[in-house]
Short mmCIF file of C-alpha atoms in Angstrom, two decimals:
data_model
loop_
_atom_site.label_atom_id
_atom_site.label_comp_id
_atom_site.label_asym_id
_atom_site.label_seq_id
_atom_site.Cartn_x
_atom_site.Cartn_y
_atom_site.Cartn_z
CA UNK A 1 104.74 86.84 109.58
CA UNK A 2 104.22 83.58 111.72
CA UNK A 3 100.67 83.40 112.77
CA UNK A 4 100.33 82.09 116.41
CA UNK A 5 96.23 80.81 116.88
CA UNK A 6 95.02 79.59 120.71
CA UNK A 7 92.36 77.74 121.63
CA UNK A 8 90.25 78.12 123.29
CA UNK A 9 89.78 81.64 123.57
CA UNK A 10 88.41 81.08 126.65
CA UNK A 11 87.17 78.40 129.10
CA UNK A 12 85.54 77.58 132.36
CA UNK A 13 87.13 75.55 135.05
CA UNK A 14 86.98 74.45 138.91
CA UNK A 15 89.32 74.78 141.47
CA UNK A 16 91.70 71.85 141.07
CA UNK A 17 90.99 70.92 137.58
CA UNK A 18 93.64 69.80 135.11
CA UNK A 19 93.62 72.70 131.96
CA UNK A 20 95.11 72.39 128.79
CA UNK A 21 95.33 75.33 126.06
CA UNK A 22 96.32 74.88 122.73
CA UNK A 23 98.96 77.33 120.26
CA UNK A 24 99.50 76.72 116.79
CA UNK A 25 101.75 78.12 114.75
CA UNK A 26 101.40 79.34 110.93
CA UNK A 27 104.73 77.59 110.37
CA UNK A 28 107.32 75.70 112.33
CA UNK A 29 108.75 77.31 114.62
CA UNK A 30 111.17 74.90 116.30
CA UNK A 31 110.92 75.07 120.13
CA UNK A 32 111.19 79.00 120.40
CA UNK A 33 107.98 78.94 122.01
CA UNK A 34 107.39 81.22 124.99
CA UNK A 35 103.85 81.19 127.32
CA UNK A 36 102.46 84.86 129.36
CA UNK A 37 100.45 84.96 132.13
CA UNK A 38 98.34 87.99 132.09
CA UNK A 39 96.01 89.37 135.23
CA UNK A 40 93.56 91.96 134.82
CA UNK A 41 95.69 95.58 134.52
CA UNK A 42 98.59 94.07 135.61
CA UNK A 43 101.81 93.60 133.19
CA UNK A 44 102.41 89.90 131.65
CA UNK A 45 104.37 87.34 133.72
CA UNK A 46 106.64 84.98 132.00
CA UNK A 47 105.75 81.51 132.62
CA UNK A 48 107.74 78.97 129.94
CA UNK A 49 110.87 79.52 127.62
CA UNK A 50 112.04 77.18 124.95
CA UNK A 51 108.43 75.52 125.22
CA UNK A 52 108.86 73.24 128.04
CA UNK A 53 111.40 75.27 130.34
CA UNK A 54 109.72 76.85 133.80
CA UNK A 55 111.30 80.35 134.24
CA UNK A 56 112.70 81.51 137.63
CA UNK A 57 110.11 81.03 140.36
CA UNK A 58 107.79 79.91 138.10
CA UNK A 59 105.48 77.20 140.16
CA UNK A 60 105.43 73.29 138.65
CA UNK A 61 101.74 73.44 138.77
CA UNK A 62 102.50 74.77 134.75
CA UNK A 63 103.75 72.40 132.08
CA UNK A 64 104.73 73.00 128.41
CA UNK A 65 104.92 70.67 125.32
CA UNK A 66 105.36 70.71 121.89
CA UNK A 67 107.43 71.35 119.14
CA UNK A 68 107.38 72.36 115.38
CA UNK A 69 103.78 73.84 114.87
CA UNK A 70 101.59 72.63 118.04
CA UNK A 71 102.49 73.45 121.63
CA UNK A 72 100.41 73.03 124.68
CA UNK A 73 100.58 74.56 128.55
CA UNK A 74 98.79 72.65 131.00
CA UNK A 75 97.78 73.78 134.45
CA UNK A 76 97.76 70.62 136.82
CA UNK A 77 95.57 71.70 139.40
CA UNK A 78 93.50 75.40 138.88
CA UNK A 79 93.71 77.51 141.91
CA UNK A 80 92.39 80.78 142.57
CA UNK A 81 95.71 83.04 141.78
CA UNK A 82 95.54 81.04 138.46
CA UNK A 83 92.01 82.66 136.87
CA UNK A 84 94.16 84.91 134.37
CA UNK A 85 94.58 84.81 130.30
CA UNK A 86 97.08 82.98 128.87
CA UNK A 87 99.44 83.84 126.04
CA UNK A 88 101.78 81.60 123.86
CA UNK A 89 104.63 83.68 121.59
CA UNK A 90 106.95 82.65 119.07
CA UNK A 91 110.91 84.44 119.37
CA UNK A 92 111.90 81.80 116.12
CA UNK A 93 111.81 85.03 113.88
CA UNK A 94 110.98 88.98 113.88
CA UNK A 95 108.15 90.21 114.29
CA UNK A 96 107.39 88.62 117.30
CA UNK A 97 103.99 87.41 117.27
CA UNK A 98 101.37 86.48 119.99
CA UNK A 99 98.67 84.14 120.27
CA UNK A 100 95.29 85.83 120.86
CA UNK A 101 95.09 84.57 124.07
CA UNK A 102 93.00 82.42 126.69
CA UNK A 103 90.46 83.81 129.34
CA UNK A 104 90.49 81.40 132.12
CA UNK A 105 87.51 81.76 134.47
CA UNK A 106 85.93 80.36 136.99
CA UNK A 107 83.26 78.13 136.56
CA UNK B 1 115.65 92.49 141.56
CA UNK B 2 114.85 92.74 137.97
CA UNK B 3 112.69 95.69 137.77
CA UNK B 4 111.54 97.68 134.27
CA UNK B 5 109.76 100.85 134.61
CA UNK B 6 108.77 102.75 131.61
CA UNK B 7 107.59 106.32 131.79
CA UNK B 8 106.41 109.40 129.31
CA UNK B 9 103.25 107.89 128.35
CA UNK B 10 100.14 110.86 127.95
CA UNK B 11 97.50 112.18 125.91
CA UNK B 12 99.05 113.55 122.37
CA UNK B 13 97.46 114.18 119.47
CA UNK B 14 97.56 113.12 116.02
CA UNK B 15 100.52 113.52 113.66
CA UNK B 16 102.64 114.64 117.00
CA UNK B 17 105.64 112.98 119.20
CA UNK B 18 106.24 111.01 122.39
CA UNK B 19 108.93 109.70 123.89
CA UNK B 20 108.74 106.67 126.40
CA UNK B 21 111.65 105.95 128.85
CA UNK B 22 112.18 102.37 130.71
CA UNK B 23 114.53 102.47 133.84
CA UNK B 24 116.38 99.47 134.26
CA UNK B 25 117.80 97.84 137.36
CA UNK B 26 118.64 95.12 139.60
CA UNK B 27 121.07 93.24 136.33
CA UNK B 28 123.75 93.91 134.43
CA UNK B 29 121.96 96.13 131.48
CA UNK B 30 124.85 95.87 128.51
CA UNK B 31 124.27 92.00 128.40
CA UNK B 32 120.23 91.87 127.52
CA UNK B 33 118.70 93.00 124.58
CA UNK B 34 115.06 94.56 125.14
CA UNK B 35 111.98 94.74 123.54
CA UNK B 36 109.16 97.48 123.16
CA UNK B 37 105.64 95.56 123.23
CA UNK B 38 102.22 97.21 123.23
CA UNK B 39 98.36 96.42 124.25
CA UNK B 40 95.22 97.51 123.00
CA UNK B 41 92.06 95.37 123.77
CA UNK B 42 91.68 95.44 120.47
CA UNK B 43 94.67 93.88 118.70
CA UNK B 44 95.78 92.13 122.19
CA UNK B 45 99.36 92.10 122.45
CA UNK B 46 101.57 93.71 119.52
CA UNK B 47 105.56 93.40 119.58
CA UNK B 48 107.06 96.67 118.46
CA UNK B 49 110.81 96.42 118.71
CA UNK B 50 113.84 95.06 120.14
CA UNK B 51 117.50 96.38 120.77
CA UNK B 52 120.37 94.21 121.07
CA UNK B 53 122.53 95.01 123.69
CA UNK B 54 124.67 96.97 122.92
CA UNK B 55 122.03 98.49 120.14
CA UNK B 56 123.88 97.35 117.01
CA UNK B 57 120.90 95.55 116.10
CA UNK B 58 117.30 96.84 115.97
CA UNK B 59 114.42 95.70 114.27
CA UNK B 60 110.91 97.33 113.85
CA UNK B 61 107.13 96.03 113.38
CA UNK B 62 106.02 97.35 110.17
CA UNK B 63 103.39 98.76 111.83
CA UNK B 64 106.08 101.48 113.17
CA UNK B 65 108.79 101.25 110.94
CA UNK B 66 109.70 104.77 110.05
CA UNK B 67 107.79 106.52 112.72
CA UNK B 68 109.02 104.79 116.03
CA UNK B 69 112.79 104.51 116.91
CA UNK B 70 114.20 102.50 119.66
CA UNK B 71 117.21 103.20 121.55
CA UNK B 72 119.07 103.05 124.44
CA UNK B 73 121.75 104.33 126.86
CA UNK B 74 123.59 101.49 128.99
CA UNK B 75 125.65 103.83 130.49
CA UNK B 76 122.42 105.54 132.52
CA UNK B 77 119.99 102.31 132.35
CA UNK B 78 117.69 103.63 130.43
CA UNK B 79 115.25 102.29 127.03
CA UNK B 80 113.62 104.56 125.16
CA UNK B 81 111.36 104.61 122.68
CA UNK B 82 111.14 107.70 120.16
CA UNK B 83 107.31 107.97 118.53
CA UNK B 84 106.20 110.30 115.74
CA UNK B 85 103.75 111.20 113.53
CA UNK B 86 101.54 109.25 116.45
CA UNK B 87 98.49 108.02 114.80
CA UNK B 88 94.74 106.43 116.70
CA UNK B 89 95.87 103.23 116.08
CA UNK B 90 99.26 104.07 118.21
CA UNK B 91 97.41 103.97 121.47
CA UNK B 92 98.09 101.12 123.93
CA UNK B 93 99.48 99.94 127.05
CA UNK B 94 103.27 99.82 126.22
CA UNK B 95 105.48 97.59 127.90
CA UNK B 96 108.86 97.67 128.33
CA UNK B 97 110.57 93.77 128.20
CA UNK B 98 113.96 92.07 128.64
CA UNK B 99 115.18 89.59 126.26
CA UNK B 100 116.11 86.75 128.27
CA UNK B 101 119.96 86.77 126.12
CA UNK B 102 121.68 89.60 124.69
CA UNK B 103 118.84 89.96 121.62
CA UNK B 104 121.71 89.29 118.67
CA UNK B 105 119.86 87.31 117.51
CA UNK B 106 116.19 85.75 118.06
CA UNK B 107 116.51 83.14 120.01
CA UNK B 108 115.72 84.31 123.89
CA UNK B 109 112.37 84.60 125.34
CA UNK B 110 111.14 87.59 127.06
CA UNK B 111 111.62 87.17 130.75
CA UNK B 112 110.67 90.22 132.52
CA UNK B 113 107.99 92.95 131.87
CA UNK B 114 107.83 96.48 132.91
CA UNK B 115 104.44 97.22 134.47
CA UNK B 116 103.92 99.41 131.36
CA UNK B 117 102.42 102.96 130.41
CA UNK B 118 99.26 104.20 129.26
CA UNK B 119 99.61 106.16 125.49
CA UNK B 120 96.74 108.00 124.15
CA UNK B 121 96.87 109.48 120.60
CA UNK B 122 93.64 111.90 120.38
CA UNK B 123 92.58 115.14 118.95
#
């Protein structure tokens, strides 16, 4: 199974700052690459497909990067709606696996 | 809209059954595969299986393999998601999830999620 490892597991930030969070994957896994956003005891939200790709309605304010083993989502500017934890996936092979996610809070 | 609403989650106990439902609407069901994924605070999230779309493919976790079967019915909408011989470590959140393609093979994310169902497995 491919092993998908986040850091950090979680982090403090401000209103408007610029976050980054980390996957890496046990092996490559080409760009198949997918990133959740996750509120408390609500269902996940797809953010980014194909590592880099914004899904429908998605806002810009969220990037993705990377290919092979080491991917990256960056939040340009925090807002409120955005304190959440973040998970990356890999869809290159079954089983699925997820990252063990990112608490994002407010500092 | 794309909505996924899953159903049949409960309090069972050990060694017994449960089956989940997911209503689909809002697309075109017979061209999306769909996934089973579950939650525990534990173990965070945990895939558990996918269906192509027109179920000719299926693959299983080997945490489930053998207990859990997934299937589906394109005709009414519907994903379901046979459990037995439930065990503790079968309890989570489970959630309901399109493939964003048809789920032949790997290579679509997940787009949409259910808002999921609770499943407890105690004595």
């Amino acid at each position: 199974d491919i092993q998908m490892t986040q850091s950090p597991s979680s982090l403090s930030a401000s209103v408007g700052d610029r976050v980054t969070i980390t996957c890496r994957a046990s092996q490559g896994i080409g760009s198949y690459l997918a990133w959740f956003q996750q509120k408390p005891g609500k269902a996940p939200k797809s953010l980014i497909f194909a590592a880099s790709s914004l899904q429908s309605g998605v806002s810009s304010k969220f990037s993705g990067s990377g290919s092979g083993t080491d991917f990256t989502l960056t939040i340009s500017s925090l807002q409120p709606e955005d304190f959440a934890t973040y998970y990356c996936q890999q869809y290159y092979s079954y089983p699925l696996t997820f990252g063990g996610g990112t608490k994002v809070e407010i500092k | 809209q794309v909505q996924l609403v899953e159903s049949g989650g409960g309090v069972v106990q050990p060694g017994k059954s449960l089956r989940l439902s997911c209503a689909a609407s809002g697309f075109t069901l017979s061209s999306y595969g769909l996934h089973w994924v579950r939650q525990t605070p534990v173990k965070g999230l945990e895939w558990v299986a996918v269906i192509s779309n027109h179920g000719t493919i299926k693959f299983y976790a080997d945490s489930v393999k053998g207990r859990f079967t997934i299937s589906r019915d394109n005709s009414k909408n519907m994903l379901y998601l046979e459990m037995n011989s439930l065990r503790g470590e079968d309890t989570a959140v489970y959630y309901c999830a399109r493939c964003g393609g048809d789920c032949n093979s790997v290579s679509a994310a997940i787009d949409y999620w259910g808002q999921g169902t609770l499943v407890t497995v105690s004595s």
